[in-house]
C-alpha positions as CSV (number, residue, x, y, z in Angstrom):
1,X,133.5,102.8,63.7
2,X,136.5,103.1,66.0
3,X,137.6,106.4,67.3
4,X,141.4,106.9,67.4
5,X,142.9,109.3,69.9
6,X,146.3,110.0,71.4
7,X,147.0,111.0,74.9
8,X,150.0,113.4,75.6
9,X,151.5,115.0,78.6
10,X,152.8,118.5,78.2
11,X,153.8,120.8,81.2
12,X,152.4,118.2,83.6
13,X,148.9,118.4,82.0
14,X,147.3,115.3,80.1
15,X,145.7,116.0,76.8
16,X,143.5,113.7,74.7
17,X,143.9,114.5,70.8
18,X,141.2,113.0,68.4
19,X,143.0,111.6,65.4
20,X,139.9,110.7,63.3
21,X,139.6,113.9,61.4
22,X,143.4,114.3,60.6
23,X,145.3,113.5,57.3
24,X,147.1,110.1,57.5
25,X,150.5,111.9,57.3
26,X,149.6,114.3,60.1
27,X,148.3,111.3,62.2
28,X,151.6,109.3,61.8
29,X,153.7,112.4,62.7
30,X,151.8,112.9,65.9
31,X,152.1,109.2,66.9
32,X,155.9,109.6,66.2
33,X,156.2,112.7,68.3
34,X,154.1,111.3,71.1
35,X,156.6,108.4,71.4
36,X,159.3,111.1,72.4
37,X,159.4,113.4,75.4
38,X,158.7,116.8,73.7
39,X,159.8,120.0,75.4
40,X,157.3,122.9,74.9
41,X,159.9,125.0,73.1
42,X,160.5,122.2,70.5
43,X,156.8,122.0,70.0
44,X,156.5,125.7,69.5
45,X,159.4,125.5,66.9
46,X,157.5,122.7,65.1
47,X,154.4,124.7,65.0
48,X,156.1,127.7,63.7
49,X,157.9,125.8,61.0
50,X,154.7,124.2,59.8
51,X,152.8,127.4,59.9
52,X,155.5,129.1,57.7
53,X,155.2,126.1,55.3
54,X,151.5,126.4,55.2
55,X,151.7,130.3,54.6
56,X,154.2,129.8,51.6
57,X,152.0,127.1,50.1
58,X,149.0,129.4,50.4
59,X,151.0,132.2,48.9
60,X,152.1,130.0,45.9
61,X,148.5,128.9,45.3
62,X,147.3,132.6,45.3
63,X,149.9,133.4,42.8
64,X,149.1,130.4,40.7
65,X,145.4,131.4,40.7
66,X,146.2,135.0,39.6
67,X,148.4,133.8,36.8
68,X,145.6,131.5,35.6
69,X,143.1,134.2,35.7
70,X,145.3,136.2,33.3
71,X,145.5,133.3,30.8
72,X,143.5,133.9,27.7
73,X,140.9,131.2,27.1
74,X,140.7,129.8,23.6
75,X,137.8,130.8,21.4
76,X,135.0,128.2,22.0
77,X,134.5,125.5,19.4
78,X,131.2,125.1,17.8
79,X,128.9,123.1,20.0
80,X,128.1,119.5,19.2
81,X,124.5,118.8,17.8
82,X,122.9,115.5,18.2
83,X,119.7,114.7,16.3
84,X,117.5,111.6,16.6
85,X,117.4,109.6,13.5
86,X,114.8,107.0,14.4
87,X,113.9,104.0,16.6
88,X,115.6,100.6,16.5
């Protein structure tokens, strides 16, 4: 099994980021960004934007879950019965 990682330099320090556990979309975005020279302020803005998107998605999921909790479940149907009728 190969381990994929990405080396970046930020504020004069080198960092190694393991890409193995990341979603493919995140992995590709990191590779794209690493090809550019990213200023720390730009990186912070990107992080804040993604954190906001994540928070909105979580809030939407919570609202969806609450609305599903309030849906009345249909009356259960009579359970299916199976009886043995003999050997072949």
